[in-house]
XYZ file of C-alpha atoms in Angstrom:
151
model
C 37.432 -9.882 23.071
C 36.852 -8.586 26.852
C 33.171 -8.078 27.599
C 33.696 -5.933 30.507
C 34.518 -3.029 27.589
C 31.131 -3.475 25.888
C 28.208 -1.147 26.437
C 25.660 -2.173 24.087
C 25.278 -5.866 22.632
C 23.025 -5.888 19.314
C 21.378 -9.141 17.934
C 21.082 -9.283 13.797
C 18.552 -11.467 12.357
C 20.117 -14.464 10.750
C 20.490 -16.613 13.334
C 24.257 -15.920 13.667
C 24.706 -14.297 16.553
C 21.307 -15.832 18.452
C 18.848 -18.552 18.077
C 15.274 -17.613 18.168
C 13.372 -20.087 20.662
C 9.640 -20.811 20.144
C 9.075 -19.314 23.623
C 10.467 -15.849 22.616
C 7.758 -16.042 19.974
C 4.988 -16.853 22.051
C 5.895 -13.921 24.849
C 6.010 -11.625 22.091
C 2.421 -12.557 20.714
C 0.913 -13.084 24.349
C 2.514 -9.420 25.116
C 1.229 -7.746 21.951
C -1.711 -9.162 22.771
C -2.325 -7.509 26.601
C -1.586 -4.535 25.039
C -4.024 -3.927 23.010
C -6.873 -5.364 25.107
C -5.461 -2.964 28.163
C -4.505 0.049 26.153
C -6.679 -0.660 23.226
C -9.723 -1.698 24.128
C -9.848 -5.199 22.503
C -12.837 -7.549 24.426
C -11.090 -9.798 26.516
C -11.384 -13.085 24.391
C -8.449 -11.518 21.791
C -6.316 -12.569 24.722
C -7.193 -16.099 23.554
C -5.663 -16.115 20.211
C -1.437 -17.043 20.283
C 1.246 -17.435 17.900
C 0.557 -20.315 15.146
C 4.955 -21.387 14.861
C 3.022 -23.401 11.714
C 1.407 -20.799 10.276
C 3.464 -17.657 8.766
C 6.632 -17.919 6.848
C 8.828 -15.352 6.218
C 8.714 -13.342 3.095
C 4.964 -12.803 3.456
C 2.875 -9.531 2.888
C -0.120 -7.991 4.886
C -2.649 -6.803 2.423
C -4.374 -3.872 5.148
C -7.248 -3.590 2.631
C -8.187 -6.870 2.237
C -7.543 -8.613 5.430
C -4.894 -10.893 3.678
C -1.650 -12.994 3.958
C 0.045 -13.014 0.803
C 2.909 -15.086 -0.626
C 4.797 -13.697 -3.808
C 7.427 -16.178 -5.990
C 10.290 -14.855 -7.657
C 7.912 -12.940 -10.710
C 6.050 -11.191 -7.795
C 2.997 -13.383 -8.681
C 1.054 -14.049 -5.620
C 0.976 -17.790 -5.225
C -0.771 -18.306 -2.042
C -3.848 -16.159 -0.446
C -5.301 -16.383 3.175
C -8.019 -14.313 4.561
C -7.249 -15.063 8.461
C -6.246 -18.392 8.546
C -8.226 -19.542 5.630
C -6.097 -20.808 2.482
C -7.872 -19.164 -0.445
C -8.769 -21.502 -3.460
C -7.007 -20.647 -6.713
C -10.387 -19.130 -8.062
C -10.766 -16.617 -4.703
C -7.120 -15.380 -5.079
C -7.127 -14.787 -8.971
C -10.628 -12.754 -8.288
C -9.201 -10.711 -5.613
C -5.595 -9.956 -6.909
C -5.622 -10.701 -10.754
C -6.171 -7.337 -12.055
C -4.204 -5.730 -9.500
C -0.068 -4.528 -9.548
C 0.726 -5.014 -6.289
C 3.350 -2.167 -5.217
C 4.563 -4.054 -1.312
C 5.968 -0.602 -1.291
C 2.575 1.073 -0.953
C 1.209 1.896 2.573
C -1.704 -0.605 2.044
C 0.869 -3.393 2.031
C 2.621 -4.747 5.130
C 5.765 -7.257 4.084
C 6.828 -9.347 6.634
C 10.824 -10.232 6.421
C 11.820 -11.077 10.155
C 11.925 -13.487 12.344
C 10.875 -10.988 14.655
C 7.456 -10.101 12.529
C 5.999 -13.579 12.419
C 4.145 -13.277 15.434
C 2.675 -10.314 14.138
C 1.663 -12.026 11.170
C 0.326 -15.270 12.905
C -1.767 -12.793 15.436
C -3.033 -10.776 12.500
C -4.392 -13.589 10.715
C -6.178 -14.679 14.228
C -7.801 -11.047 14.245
C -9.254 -11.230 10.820
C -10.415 -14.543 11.643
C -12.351 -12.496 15.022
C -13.185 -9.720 12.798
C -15.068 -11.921 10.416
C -17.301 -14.024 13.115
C -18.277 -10.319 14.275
C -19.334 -9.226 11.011
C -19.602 -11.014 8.077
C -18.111 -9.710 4.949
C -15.173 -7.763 7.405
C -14.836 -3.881 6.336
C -11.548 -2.950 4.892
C -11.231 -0.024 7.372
C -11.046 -2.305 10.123
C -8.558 -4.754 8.471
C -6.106 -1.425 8.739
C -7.006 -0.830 11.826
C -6.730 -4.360 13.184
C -3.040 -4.063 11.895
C -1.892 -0.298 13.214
C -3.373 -1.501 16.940
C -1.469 -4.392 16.575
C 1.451 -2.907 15.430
């Protein structure tokens, strides 16, 4: 194949054609970031949070209302809860989702299947975690909005 033909080169997401580097991970998150405190209006100190490469996994899903990182098996039970970065204890995630069909497909839901999303998920969990020290008991209206300004 000659390259000097080639107009547009377009990277898929399975690692086959490029390998995703830590660093591109933490630009992304330290970008998103400046954004939204110079466009958005965030205080200054969001610019302190960065990208957890331990914390999200792929395959995850955004609950806007609730402020939560969910993890679904195979029967679409949720297995794992975190509000932020707090892991929920069995008891907190059966009271908060066990009566509830969770539709991912529903605007209220977020899933998160890229590489390129993990960031987003890692920095989302940091801004609940904010949200919560400014107000105890975090309102679901600014879980959503937490999540449209950072998206």
């Amino acid at each position: 194949m000659r390259m000097e033909s080639i107009d547009t080169v377009g990277f898929d997401m399975d690692y086959t054609l490029a390998i995703y580097k830590p660093e591109l991970m933490t630009l992304a998150a330290k970008l998103a970031l400046t954004v939204m405190v110079e466009e958005k209006g965030y205080p200054e100190h969001v610019l302190q949070l960065g990208y957890d490469p331990d914390f999200p996994l792929r395959g995850i899903v955004i609950d806007k209302k609730k402020g939560t990182l969910f993890k679904m098996d195979a029967h679409r039970h949720i297995n794992r809860v975190f509000h932020g970065t707090r892991r929920l204890s069995k008891r907190e995630r059966r009271r908060l989702y066990r009566h509830e069909v969770v539709r991912i497909s529903a605007p209220r839901y977020a899933p998160l299947d890229t590489l390129f999303e993990l960031p987003e998920a890692s920095l989302f969990a940091g801004l609940v975690d904010l949200e919560g020290k400014k107000k105890k008991g975090g309102r679901s209206a600014a879980y959503a909005r937490l999540y449209d300004d950072l998206r």
